[in-house]
mmCIF file of C-alpha atoms and ligand atoms in Angstrom:
data_model
loop_
_atom_site.group_PDB
_atom_site.id
_atom_site.type_symbol
_atom_site.label_atom_id
_atom_site.label_comp_id
_atom_site.label_asym_id
_atom_site.label_seq_id
_atom_site.Cartn_x
_atom_site.Cartn_y
_atom_site.Cartn_z
ATOM 1 C CA MET A 16 17.217 15.582 -17.685
ATOM 2 C CA THR A 17 17.260 13.374 -14.496
ATOM 3 C CA ILE A 18 18.081 9.600 -15.374
ATOM 4 C CA ILE A 19 16.061 7.394 -13.258
ATOM 5 C CA THR A 20 17.271 3.916 -12.257
ATOM 6 C CA THR A 21 16.198 3.301 -8.701
ATOM 7 C CA ILE A 22 13.435 4.060 -6.475
ATOM 8 C CA ASP A 23 15.435 6.449 -4.614
ATOM 9 C CA ASP A 24 15.728 8.647 -7.787
ATOM 10 C CA LEU A 25 12.058 8.605 -8.061
ATOM 11 C CA GLN A 26 11.907 9.647 -4.322
ATOM 12 C CA CYS A 27 14.306 12.821 -5.002
ATOM 13 C CA LEU A 28 12.184 13.681 -8.079
ATOM 14 C CA ALA A 29 8.929 13.491 -6.010
ATOM 15 C CA LYS A 30 10.384 15.659 -3.170
ATOM 16 C CA ARG A 31 10.932 18.390 -5.728
ATOM 17 C CA ARG A 32 7.760 18.133 -7.367
ATOM 18 C CA VAL A 33 5.309 17.260 -4.582
ATOM 19 C CA PRO A 34 4.289 20.092 -2.173
ATOM 20 C CA ARG A 35 5.953 19.660 1.064
ATOM 21 C CA MET A 36 2.784 18.776 2.978
ATOM 22 C CA PHE A 37 2.086 15.851 0.690
ATOM 23 C CA TYR A 38 5.549 14.482 0.307
ATOM 24 C CA ASP A 39 5.877 14.501 4.196
ATOM 25 C CA TYR A 40 2.519 12.835 4.541
ATOM 26 C CA ALA A 41 3.697 9.924 2.228
ATOM 27 C CA ASP A 42 7.204 9.866 3.289
ATOM 28 C CA ALA A 43 6.759 10.103 7.340
ATOM 29 C CA GLY A 44 6.506 7.442 10.034
ATOM 30 C CA SER A 45 4.836 7.624 13.587
ATOM 31 C CA TRP A 46 6.610 9.277 16.441
ATOM 32 C CA THR A 47 10.531 8.479 16.404
ATOM 33 C CA GLU A 48 9.954 6.704 12.855
ATOM 34 C CA SER A 49 12.124 3.736 14.264
ATOM 35 C CA THR A 50 9.671 0.897 12.889
ATOM 36 C CA TYR A 51 9.557 2.934 9.544
ATOM 37 C CA ARG A 52 13.363 2.842 9.614
ATOM 38 C CA ALA A 53 13.631 -0.783 10.509
ATOM 39 C CA ASN A 54 11.179 -1.788 7.851
ATOM 40 C CA SER A 55 13.670 -0.874 5.114
ATOM 41 C CA ALA A 56 16.987 -1.545 7.052
ATOM 42 C CA ASP A 57 16.124 -5.196 8.007
ATOM 43 C CA PHE A 58 15.658 -6.412 4.694
ATOM 44 C CA ALA A 59 19.479 -5.458 3.837
ATOM 45 C CA SER A 60 20.769 -8.181 6.555
ATOM 46 C CA ILE A 61 19.174 -10.741 4.613
ATOM 47 C CA LYS A 62 21.675 -12.357 2.256
ATOM 48 C CA PHE A 63 21.250 -14.334 -0.965
ATOM 49 C CA ARG A 64 23.129 -17.685 -2.197
ATOM 50 C CA GLN A 65 24.727 -16.641 -5.366
ATOM 51 C CA ARG A 66 24.548 -19.795 -8.018
ATOM 52 C CA VAL A 67 26.377 -20.174 -11.195
ATOM 53 C CA ALA A 68 26.264 -22.205 -14.473
ATOM 54 C CA VAL A 69 22.677 -23.204 -14.254
ATOM 55 C CA ASN A 70 20.663 -22.677 -17.171
ATOM 56 C CA LEU A 71 18.669 -19.298 -16.811
ATOM 57 C CA ALA A 72 16.665 -18.972 -20.185
ATOM 58 C CA ASN A 73 13.091 -18.422 -20.061
ATOM 59 C CA ARG A 74 12.471 -16.861 -16.914
ATOM 60 C CA THR A 75 9.128 -16.051 -15.232
ATOM 61 C CA LEU A 76 7.887 -13.812 -12.368
ATOM 62 C CA ALA A 77 4.256 -14.944 -13.077
ATOM 63 C CA SER A 78 2.257 -15.973 -10.052
ATOM 64 C CA THR A 79 -1.200 -15.654 -8.291
ATOM 65 C CA MET A 80 -2.250 -13.860 -5.338
ATOM 66 C CA VAL A 81 -5.536 -14.867 -3.806
ATOM 67 C CA GLY A 82 -6.054 -17.165 -7.066
ATOM 68 C CA GLN A 83 -5.936 -14.217 -9.225
ATOM 69 C CA ALA A 84 -2.993 -13.919 -11.881
ATOM 70 C CA VAL A 85 -0.221 -11.324 -11.585
ATOM 71 C CA SER A 86 2.920 -10.785 -13.868
ATOM 72 C CA MET A 87 4.926 -10.572 -10.578
ATOM 73 C CA PRO A 88 3.901 -11.095 -7.018
ATOM 74 C CA VAL A 89 3.713 -7.390 -6.124
ATOM 75 C CA ALA A 90 0.567 -5.376 -5.771
ATOM 76 C CA LEU A 91 0.205 -1.518 -4.900
ATOM 77 C CA ALA A 92 -0.724 -0.978 -1.405
ATOM 78 C CA PRO A 93 -3.865 1.091 -0.470
ATOM 79 C CA THR A 94 -2.783 4.731 0.416
ATOM 80 C CA GLY A 95 -4.968 7.500 1.222
ATOM 81 C CA LEU A 96 -4.805 10.794 -0.300
ATOM 82 C CA THR A 97 -3.082 9.332 -3.361
ATOM 83 C CA GLY A 98 -4.711 11.942 -5.633
ATOM 84 C CA MET A 99 -2.909 14.624 -3.661
ATOM 85 C CA GLN A 100 0.555 13.410 -4.688
ATOM 86 C CA HIS A 101 -0.686 13.819 -8.293
ATOM 87 C CA ALA A 102 -3.743 15.031 -9.810
ATOM 88 C CA ASP A 103 -6.326 12.162 -10.204
ATOM 89 C CA GLY A 104 -3.453 9.973 -8.741
ATOM 90 C CA GLU A 105 -5.479 6.997 -8.028
ATOM 91 C CA ILE A 106 -6.784 6.545 -11.480
ATOM 92 C CA LEU A 107 -3.281 6.944 -12.788
ATOM 93 C CA ALA A 108 -1.810 4.385 -10.373
ATOM 94 C CA ALA A 109 -4.628 2.029 -11.246
ATOM 95 C CA ARG A 110 -4.015 2.248 -14.905
ATOM 96 C CA ALA A 111 -0.421 1.587 -14.605
ATOM 97 C CA ALA A 112 -1.022 -1.309 -12.287
ATOM 98 C CA GLU A 113 -3.549 -2.602 -14.855
ATOM 99 C CA ARG A 114 -1.233 -2.573 -17.765
ATOM 100 C CA PHE A 115 1.660 -4.178 -15.709
ATOM 101 C CA GLY A 116 -0.684 -6.891 -14.816
ATOM 102 C CA VAL A 117 -0.319 -6.217 -10.691
ATOM 103 C CA PRO A 118 -3.307 -5.428 -8.362
ATOM 104 C CA PHE A 119 -4.172 -1.997 -7.446
ATOM 105 C CA THR A 120 -5.705 -1.457 -3.936
ATOM 106 C CA LEU A 121 -7.950 1.541 -3.744
ATOM 107 C CA SER A 122 -7.956 2.940 -0.197
ATOM 108 C CA THR A 123 -11.143 3.899 1.618
ATOM 109 C CA MET A 124 -9.707 7.622 2.177
ATOM 110 C CA SER A 125 -8.742 8.029 -1.575
ATOM 111 C CA ILE A 126 -9.437 11.229 -3.474
ATOM 112 C CA CYS A 127 -10.633 9.559 -6.528
ATOM 113 C CA SER A 128 -13.982 7.509 -5.831
ATOM 114 C CA ILE A 129 -14.449 3.837 -6.375
ATOM 115 C CA GLU A 130 -16.962 4.425 -9.119
ATOM 116 C CA ASP A 131 -14.378 7.220 -10.770
ATOM 117 C CA VAL A 132 -11.675 4.516 -10.593
ATOM 118 C CA ALA A 133 -13.667 1.720 -12.297
ATOM 119 C CA ALA A 134 -14.705 4.157 -14.808
ATOM 120 C CA HIS A 135 -11.171 4.571 -15.925
ATOM 121 C CA THR A 136 -9.953 1.194 -15.814
ATOM 122 C CA SER A 137 -10.927 -2.017 -17.571
ATOM 123 C CA LYS A 138 -10.162 -4.735 -15.167
ATOM 124 C CA PRO A 139 -11.071 -5.187 -11.665
ATOM 125 C CA PHE A 140 -9.029 -3.552 -8.744
ATOM 126 C CA TRP A 141 -9.040 -4.360 -5.130
ATOM 127 C CA PHE A 142 -10.755 -2.222 -2.485
ATOM 128 C CA GLN A 143 -9.494 -1.498 0.893
ATOM 129 C CA LEU A 144 -12.063 -1.134 3.754
ATOM 130 C CA TYR A 145 -11.306 0.949 7.108
ATOM 131 C CA VAL A 146 -14.088 -0.215 9.932
ATOM 132 C CA MET A 147 -15.860 2.920 10.531
ATOM 133 C CA LYS A 148 -18.362 3.387 13.269
ATOM 134 C CA ASP A 149 -21.244 4.410 10.970
ATOM 135 C CA ARG A 150 -21.775 0.783 9.925
ATOM 136 C CA ASP A 151 -24.380 1.814 7.373
ATOM 137 C CA PHE A 152 -21.883 3.767 5.534
ATOM 138 C CA ILE A 153 -19.582 0.678 5.574
ATOM 139 C CA GLU A 154 -22.535 -1.413 4.289
ATOM 140 C CA ARG A 155 -23.086 1.048 1.472
ATOM 141 C CA LEU A 156 -19.006 1.198 0.728
ATOM 142 C CA ILE A 157 -18.959 -2.899 0.651
ATOM 143 C CA GLU A 158 -21.918 -2.538 -1.757
ATOM 144 C CA ARG A 159 -20.434 0.149 -3.992
ATOM 145 C CA ALA A 160 -17.244 -2.024 -4.125
ATOM 146 C CA ARG A 161 -19.127 -5.011 -5.290
ATOM 147 C CA ALA A 162 -21.175 -2.996 -7.958
ATOM 148 C CA ALA A 163 -17.937 -1.526 -9.421
ATOM 149 C CA GLY A 164 -16.452 -5.026 -9.794
ATOM 150 C CA CYS A 165 -13.783 -4.914 -7.247
ATOM 151 C CA SER A 166 -12.249 -8.654 -7.064
ATOM 152 C CA ALA A 167 -11.062 -8.475 -3.344
ATOM 153 C CA LEU A 168 -11.615 -6.781 -0.235
ATOM 154 C CA VAL A 169 -8.720 -5.755 2.036
ATOM 155 C CA LEU A 170 -9.733 -5.074 5.443
ATOM 156 C CA THR A 171 -7.349 -3.088 7.395
ATOM 157 C CA LEU A 172 -7.558 -3.864 11.251
ATOM 158 C CA ASP A 173 -4.425 -1.919 12.340
ATOM 159 C CA LEU A 174 -6.044 1.505 12.415
ATOM 160 C CA GLN A 175 -8.503 1.602 15.256
ATOM 161 C CA VAL A 176 -6.813 4.622 16.699
ATOM 162 C CA LEU A 177 -4.342 6.651 14.706
ATOM 163 C CA GLY A 178 -0.632 6.973 15.062
ATOM 164 C CA GLN A 179 0.851 10.640 15.357
ATOM 165 C CA ARG A 180 3.195 11.834 12.509
ATOM 166 C CA HIS A 181 4.825 15.060 13.716
ATOM 167 C CA LYS A 182 5.243 16.428 10.186
ATOM 168 C CA ASP A 183 1.620 16.285 9.421
ATOM 169 C CA ILE A 184 0.949 18.450 12.317
ATOM 170 C CA ARG A 185 3.467 20.894 11.786
ATOM 171 C CA ASN A 186 2.358 21.037 8.190
ATOM 172 C CA GLY A 187 -1.277 21.409 9.073
ATOM 173 C CA LEU A 188 -2.089 18.600 6.464
ATOM 174 C CA SER A 189 -5.567 18.918 4.771
ATOM 175 C CA ALA A 190 -7.204 18.071 1.535
ATOM 176 C CA PRO A 191 -7.116 20.238 -0.340
ATOM 177 C CA PRO A 192 -4.376 22.269 1.471
ATOM 178 C CA LYS A 193 -5.699 25.294 3.254
ATOM 179 C CA PRO A 194 -4.075 28.685 1.859
ATOM 180 C CA THR A 195 -1.842 29.562 4.769
ATOM 181 C CA ARG A 196 1.343 31.743 4.003
ATOM 182 C CA SER A 197 3.573 28.866 4.068
ATOM 183 C CA THR A 198 1.510 26.729 2.092
ATOM 184 C CA ILE A 199 0.945 29.249 -0.614
ATOM 185 C CA ILE A 200 4.888 29.955 -0.700
ATOM 186 C CA ASN A 201 5.656 26.240 -0.963
ATOM 187 C CA LEU A 202 2.856 25.697 -3.901
ATOM 188 C CA MET A 203 4.645 28.605 -5.800
ATOM 189 C CA THR A 204 7.629 26.303 -6.255
ATOM 190 C CA LYS A 205 5.383 23.207 -7.454
ATOM 191 C CA PRO A 206 4.137 24.554 -10.632
ATOM 192 C CA ARG A 207 3.369 21.390 -12.192
ATOM 193 C CA TRP A 208 1.520 20.083 -9.556
ATOM 194 C CA CYS A 209 -0.602 23.086 -9.260
ATOM 195 C CA LEU A 210 -1.393 22.890 -12.888
ATOM 196 C CA GLY A 211 -2.521 19.394 -12.645
ATOM 197 C CA MET A 212 -4.801 20.268 -9.838
ATOM 198 C CA LEU A 213 -6.215 23.182 -11.502
ATOM 199 C CA GLY A 214 -7.198 20.662 -14.337
ATOM 200 C CA THR A 215 -9.089 18.381 -11.944
ATOM 201 C CA ARG A 216 -12.118 18.617 -9.890
ATOM 202 C CA ARG A 217 -11.170 15.682 -7.599
ATOM 203 C CA HIS A 218 -9.636 17.422 -4.486
ATOM 204 C CA GLY A 219 -11.474 15.741 -1.585
ATOM 205 C CA PHE A 220 -12.189 12.289 -0.318
ATOM 206 C CA GLY A 221 -14.179 10.876 -3.161
ATOM 207 C CA ASN A 222 -15.658 8.017 -1.189
ATOM 208 C CA ILE A 223 -16.915 9.944 1.569
ATOM 209 C CA VAL A 224 -18.196 13.430 0.616
ATOM 210 C CA GLY A 225 -21.939 13.084 -0.481
ATOM 211 C CA HIS A 226 -22.175 9.383 0.859
ATOM 212 C CA ALA A 227 -21.729 9.640 4.526
ATOM 213 C CA LYS A 228 -24.557 11.289 6.520
ATOM 214 C CA SER A 229 -23.765 14.718 7.455
ATOM 215 C CA VAL A 230 -20.861 15.065 5.310
ATOM 216 C CA SER A 231 -21.204 17.415 2.261
ATOM 217 C CA ASP A 232 -18.004 19.699 2.280
ATOM 218 C CA MET A 233 -14.605 19.578 3.589
ATOM 219 C CA SER A 234 -15.005 20.934 6.934
ATOM 220 C CA SER A 235 -17.644 18.500 7.889
ATOM 221 C CA LEU A 236 -15.753 15.685 6.248
ATOM 222 C CA SER A 237 -12.491 16.428 8.744
ATOM 223 C CA ALA A 238 -14.908 16.471 11.924
ATOM 224 C CA TRP A 239 -16.555 13.277 10.693
ATOM 225 C CA THR A 240 -13.209 11.420 9.780
ATOM 226 C CA THR A 241 -11.355 11.918 13.041
ATOM 227 C CA GLN A 242 -14.584 10.639 15.091
ATOM 228 C CA GLN A 243 -15.165 7.766 12.722
ATOM 229 C CA PHE A 244 -12.381 5.333 13.046
ATOM 230 C CA ASP A 245 -13.745 2.499 15.530
ATOM 231 C CA PRO A 246 -11.799 1.817 18.706
ATOM 232 C CA SER A 247 -14.143 -0.805 19.528
ATOM 233 C CA LEU A 248 -13.373 -2.916 16.372
ATOM 234 C CA SER A 249 -13.265 -6.862 16.944
ATOM 235 C CA TRP A 250 -13.230 -10.132 15.357
ATOM 236 C CA ASP A 251 -16.950 -10.015 15.442
ATOM 237 C CA ASP A 252 -17.063 -7.425 12.910
ATOM 238 C CA VAL A 253 -14.620 -9.153 10.670
ATOM 239 C CA GLU A 254 -17.232 -11.941 10.607
ATOM 240 C CA TRP A 255 -19.963 -9.316 9.836
ATOM 241 C CA ILE A 256 -17.986 -7.861 6.869
ATOM 242 C CA LYS A 257 -16.936 -11.208 5.738
ATOM 243 C CA LYS A 258 -20.513 -12.190 5.345
ATOM 244 C CA ARG A 259 -21.516 -8.839 3.792
ATOM 245 C CA TRP A 260 -18.930 -8.922 1.316
ATOM 246 C CA GLY A 261 -19.099 -12.734 0.325
ATOM 247 C CA GLY A 262 -16.018 -12.541 -1.941
ATOM 248 C CA THR A 263 -12.261 -12.762 -1.573
ATOM 249 C CA LEU A 264 -11.231 -11.244 1.602
ATOM 250 C CA ILE A 265 -7.533 -10.161 2.662
ATOM 251 C CA ILE A 266 -6.953 -9.151 6.126
ATOM 252 C CA LYS A 267 -4.352 -6.468 6.557
ATOM 253 C CA GLY A 268 -2.107 -5.132 9.818
ATOM 254 C CA ILE A 269 -1.169 -8.621 11.357
ATOM 255 C CA MET A 270 2.065 -8.752 13.113
ATOM 256 C CA ASP A 271 1.809 -11.401 15.768
ATOM 257 C CA PRO A 272 1.277 -14.981 15.208
ATOM 258 C CA ASP A 273 -1.668 -15.181 17.807
ATOM 259 C CA ASP A 274 -3.440 -12.720 15.247
ATOM 260 C CA ALA A 275 -2.429 -14.504 12.392
ATOM 261 C CA ARG A 276 -4.223 -17.525 13.795
ATOM 262 C CA LEU A 277 -7.449 -15.572 14.551
ATOM 263 C CA ALA A 278 -7.079 -14.321 10.914
ATOM 264 C CA ALA A 279 -6.915 -17.961 9.534
ATOM 265 C CA ASP A 280 -9.723 -18.836 11.829
ATOM 266 C CA SER A 281 -11.770 -16.021 10.413
ATOM 267 C CA GLY A 282 -11.856 -17.724 7.017
ATOM 268 C CA ALA A 283 -10.162 -14.831 5.302
ATOM 269 C CA ASP A 284 -8.288 -15.760 1.863
ATOM 270 C CA ALA A 285 -5.156 -14.169 3.001
ATOM 271 C CA LEU A 286 -3.453 -11.948 5.522
ATOM 272 C CA ILE A 287 -1.014 -9.069 4.992
ATOM 273 C CA VAL A 288 1.860 -8.703 7.696
ATOM 274 C CA SER A 289 1.911 -5.084 7.815
ATOM 275 C CA ASN A 290 2.844 -2.311 10.621
ATOM 276 C CA HIS A 291 1.040 0.216 8.104
ATOM 277 C CA GLY A 292 4.612 1.072 6.843
ATOM 278 C CA GLY A 293 5.619 2.132 10.265
ATOM 279 C CA ARG A 294 2.734 4.566 10.684
ATOM 280 C CA GLN A 295 0.833 3.269 13.481
ATOM 281 C CA LEU A 296 2.788 1.463 16.477
ATOM 282 C CA ASP A 297 6.267 3.108 16.691
ATOM 283 C CA GLY A 298 8.618 0.514 18.329
ATOM 284 C CA ALA A 299 6.963 -2.568 16.663
ATOM 285 C CA GLN A 300 9.360 -4.903 14.929
ATOM 286 C CA SER A 301 9.857 -4.718 10.957
ATOM 287 C CA SER A 302 7.649 -6.345 8.889
ATOM 288 C CA ILE A 303 10.130 -8.585 7.315
ATOM 289 C CA ALA A 304 11.004 -9.532 10.854
ATOM 290 C CA ALA A 305 7.530 -10.435 11.792
ATOM 291 C CA LEU A 306 7.085 -12.507 8.607
ATOM 292 C CA GLY A 307 8.976 -15.876 9.388
ATOM 293 C CA PRO A 308 7.082 -16.687 12.439
ATOM 294 C CA ILE A 309 3.713 -15.811 10.757
ATOM 295 C CA VAL A 310 4.433 -18.022 7.943
ATOM 296 C CA GLU A 311 5.539 -20.862 10.395
ATOM 297 C CA ALA A 312 2.157 -20.097 12.386
ATOM 298 C CA VAL A 313 -0.144 -20.332 9.599
ATOM 299 C CA GLY A 314 1.353 -20.352 6.190
ATOM 300 C CA LYS A 315 -0.251 -23.920 5.509
ATOM 301 C CA ARG A 316 -3.868 -22.390 6.440
ATOM 302 C CA ILE A 317 -3.893 -19.054 4.577
ATOM 303 C CA GLU A 318 -1.775 -17.066 2.016
ATOM 304 C CA VAL A 319 0.758 -14.900 3.732
ATOM 305 C CA HIS A 320 1.467 -11.392 2.127
ATOM 306 C CA MET A 321 3.589 -8.586 3.526
ATOM 307 C CA ASP A 322 4.444 -5.092 3.006
ATOM 308 C CA GLY A 323 6.683 -2.468 4.638
ATOM 309 C CA GLY A 324 10.216 -1.289 3.603
ATOM 310 C CA VAL A 325 10.261 -3.073 0.256
ATOM 311 C CA ARG A 326 12.412 -0.443 -2.034
ATOM 312 C CA SER A 327 13.673 -2.858 -4.606
ATOM 313 C CA GLY A 328 13.290 -6.319 -6.319
ATOM 314 C CA GLN A 329 15.832 -7.982 -4.164
ATOM 315 C CA ASP A 330 13.330 -6.899 -1.214
ATOM 316 C CA VAL A 331 10.433 -8.478 -2.951
ATOM 317 C CA LEU A 332 12.701 -11.888 -3.855
ATOM 318 C CA ARG A 333 13.704 -11.895 -0.020
ATOM 319 C CA ALA A 334 10.110 -11.843 1.352
ATOM 320 C CA VAL A 335 8.922 -14.446 -1.390
ATOM 321 C CA ALA A 336 11.917 -16.621 -0.040
ATOM 322 C CA MET A 337 10.659 -16.076 3.381
ATOM 323 C CA GLY A 338 7.324 -17.388 2.523
ATOM 324 C CA ALA A 339 5.370 -14.437 1.299
ATOM 325 C CA ARG A 340 3.069 -15.340 -1.496
ATOM 326 C CA GLY A 341 2.836 -11.629 -2.512
ATOM 327 C CA VAL A 342 4.436 -8.120 -1.582
ATOM 328 C CA TYR A 343 3.010 -4.766 -1.574
ATOM 329 C CA ILE A 344 4.565 -1.494 -2.089
ATOM 330 C CA GLY A 345 3.228 1.777 -1.063
ATOM 331 C CA ARG A 346 5.570 4.654 -0.773
ATOM 332 C CA PRO A 347 7.815 3.506 -3.811
ATOM 333 C CA PHE A 348 4.699 3.598 -6.191
ATOM 334 C CA LEU A 349 3.701 7.029 -4.370
ATOM 335 C CA TYR A 350 7.262 8.648 -5.318
ATOM 336 C CA GLY A 351 6.859 7.359 -8.862
ATOM 337 C CA LEU A 352 3.498 9.059 -8.929
ATOM 338 C CA GLY A 353 4.510 12.401 -7.405
ATOM 339 C CA ALA A 354 7.789 12.379 -9.589
ATOM 340 C CA MET A 355 6.123 11.664 -13.194
ATOM 341 C CA GLY A 356 2.321 10.645 -12.685
ATOM 342 C CA GLU A 357 1.181 7.615 -14.568
ATOM 343 C CA ALA A 358 4.665 7.256 -16.180
ATOM 344 C CA GLY A 359 6.178 7.381 -13.088
ATOM 345 C CA VAL A 360 4.321 4.433 -11.417
ATOM 346 C CA THR A 361 5.067 2.441 -14.501
ATOM 347 C CA LYS A 362 8.836 3.181 -14.015
ATOM 348 C CA CYS A 363 8.631 2.140 -10.323
ATOM 349 C CA LEU A 364 7.140 -1.238 -11.433
ATOM 350 C CA ASP A 365 9.606 -1.604 -14.311
ATOM 351 C CA ILE A 366 12.557 -1.094 -11.753
ATOM 352 C CA ILE A 367 11.371 -3.593 -9.503
ATOM 353 C CA ARG A 368 10.369 -6.320 -11.969
ATOM 354 C CA ASN A 369 13.758 -5.909 -13.470
ATOM 355 C CA GLU A 370 15.613 -6.188 -10.265
ATOM 356 C CA LEU A 371 13.523 -9.181 -9.277
ATOM 357 C CA ASP A 372 13.930 -11.036 -12.372
ATOM 358 C CA LEU A 373 18.081 -10.323 -12.324
ATOM 359 C CA THR A 374 18.262 -11.364 -8.677
ATOM 360 C CA MET A 375 16.350 -14.410 -9.065
ATOM 361 C CA ALA A 376 18.600 -15.306 -11.964
ATOM 362 C CA PHE A 377 21.773 -14.474 -9.900
ATOM 363 C CA CYS A 378 20.359 -16.896 -7.313
ATOM 364 C CA GLY A 379 20.088 -19.958 -10.031
ATOM 365 C CA LEU A 380 16.316 -19.931 -10.329
ATOM 366 C CA ARG A 381 14.286 -19.541 -13.571
ATOM 367 C CA ASP A 382 10.677 -19.317 -12.007
ATOM 368 C CA ILE A 383 9.530 -17.427 -8.974
ATOM 369 C CA GLN A 384 7.369 -20.324 -8.101
ATOM 370 C CA ASP A 385 10.284 -22.378 -7.017
ATOM 371 C CA VAL A 386 11.817 -19.655 -4.677
ATOM 372 C CA ASP A 387 12.066 -20.501 -1.149
ATOM 373 C CA ARG A 388 14.093 -20.098 1.848
ATOM 374 C CA ARG A 389 17.206 -22.333 -0.102
ATOM 375 C CA ILE A 390 18.309 -19.035 -1.905
ATOM 376 C CA LEU A 391 18.905 -17.551 1.333
ATOM 377 C CA LEU A 392 22.104 -18.094 3.353
ATOM 378 C CA ASP A 393 22.012 -20.271 6.475
ATOM 379 C CA GLN A 394 21.358 -17.783 8.988
ATOM 380 C CA GLU A 395 18.279 -16.938 7.335
ATOM 381 C CA ARG A 396 16.893 -20.161 6.938
HETATM 382 C C1 FMN B 423 0.697 7.991 2.320
HETATM 383 C C2 FMN B 423 0.224 6.646 2.882
HETATM 384 C C3 FMN B 423 -0.930 6.395 3.264
HETATM 385 C C4 FMN B 423 -1.674 5.091 3.456
HETATM 386 N N1 FMN B 423 -2.817 5.052 3.648
HETATM 387 C C5 FMN B 423 -3.071 3.906 3.992
HETATM 388 C C6 FMN B 423 -4.809 3.496 3.686
HETATM 389 O O1 FMN B 423 -5.661 4.553 3.606
HETATM 390 N N2 FMN B 423 -5.220 2.341 4.185
HETATM 391 C C7 FMN B 423 -4.382 1.315 4.448
HETATM 392 O O2 FMN B 423 -4.894 0.193 4.630
HETATM 393 N N3 FMN B 423 -2.903 1.516 4.309
HETATM 394 C C8 FMN B 423 -2.619 2.765 4.217
HETATM 395 N N4 FMN B 423 -1.295 3.091 4.122
HETATM 396 C C9 FMN B 423 -0.287 1.704 4.618
HETATM 397 C C10 FMN B 423 0.211 1.012 3.190
HETATM 398 O O3 FMN B 423 -0.946 0.007 2.561
HETATM 399 C C11 FMN B 423 1.168 -0.094 3.309
HETATM 400 O O4 FMN B 423 0.835 -0.840 4.439
HETATM 401 C C12 FMN B 423 2.618 0.613 3.689
HETATM 402 O O5 FMN B 423 2.717 1.945 2.806
HETATM 403 C C13 FMN B 423 3.479 -0.304 3.359
HETATM 404 O O6 FMN B 423 4.824 0.298 3.392
HETATM 405 P P1 FMN B 423 5.768 1.046 2.415
HETATM 406 O O7 FMN B 423 5.192 2.334 2.194
HETATM 407 O O8 FMN B 423 7.205 0.983 2.993
HETATM 408 O O9 FMN B 423 6.094 0.299 1.144
HETATM 409 C C14 FMN B 423 -0.836 4.049 3.826
HETATM 410 C C15 FMN B 423 0.699 4.302 3.466
HETATM 411 C C16 FMN B 423 1.168 5.510 3.268
HETATM 412 C C17 FMN B 423 2.553 5.781 3.016
#
């Protein structure tokens, strides 16, 4: 039996259990993957101040993100094709997050639809929106998210054009997978995954098929998707979407203080410092390096969240110390899901919570609300 104590352990197990095409899809960054690597590597250089002999009884990680209570300041990031890491993946991850008391964000490009996830959960989740050229479709998607009771809209701005991941091209990524010789040979080594997929009818993009004009099946879908990401997206669209939605709005994909000021001007409730997990602009700096200047520029006007490269509770604490009100994890929960389904997502959250709690204690604090730059060594402050 495999003993799991770290996110790396979950990753190793996911690699064994998930077909190569989908494991690589989750794991890869764009082009040379330099930003993808920097995202996690840059965390390691941020050092804590160890404190001793302070009262560490009754610690709490409870906080809020955009005014909503969270058991720790960690949310599940929106990730496309999550239902290909494991059958019914979005439903399983949303349930694990709900039981844990942290937000789950459903991607526009999910396998399970908004309505499907709502039907299998009992608390509101967040919905992530990509801006497509078909604005009628976007309007209807916003309506559907509202009708499903979603409590925040996460608007992603960094995918006007698509970053290239070499592995996805080589693997011929598609959902469901096309039956080529090498895919079939690979699938034969993943019996658990195949059994799960045989037991579900959720195999395509649930939010799109049957909802977008002229998309009724997989082949019309892939043609539609590649044409639909909108290169002309602007801050006027953000205003339009904000009006249509009317609820809590979080802007995702900000890496520059000038864009952060525009996000704050837009009246959004929060922004996410994010380079899409190193999947878009290869050569951009890491998210944790971008965080400090953005907090300094707009931290008093808008809640600042971050994602990218978080692989432990220590990383969560580093980001919170540098001013992030909340931190999202993408790949870590996908590895958990691919490794062990819902139990794997819970395991991932457990690992992070335990590490976060102990690290905060080692730094001499009992309440996550008291964490700030003072827990970091001088060069970080
Ligand atoms: C497999 C995968 C799919 C993703 N799909 C989306 C998506 O549909 N929408 C979105 O806004 N971000 C998407 N992202 C980016 C994540 O929301 C998040 O920014 C990133 O995963 C954070 O980095 P991490 O994976 O190192 O935690 C995706 C990331 C991954 C790994």
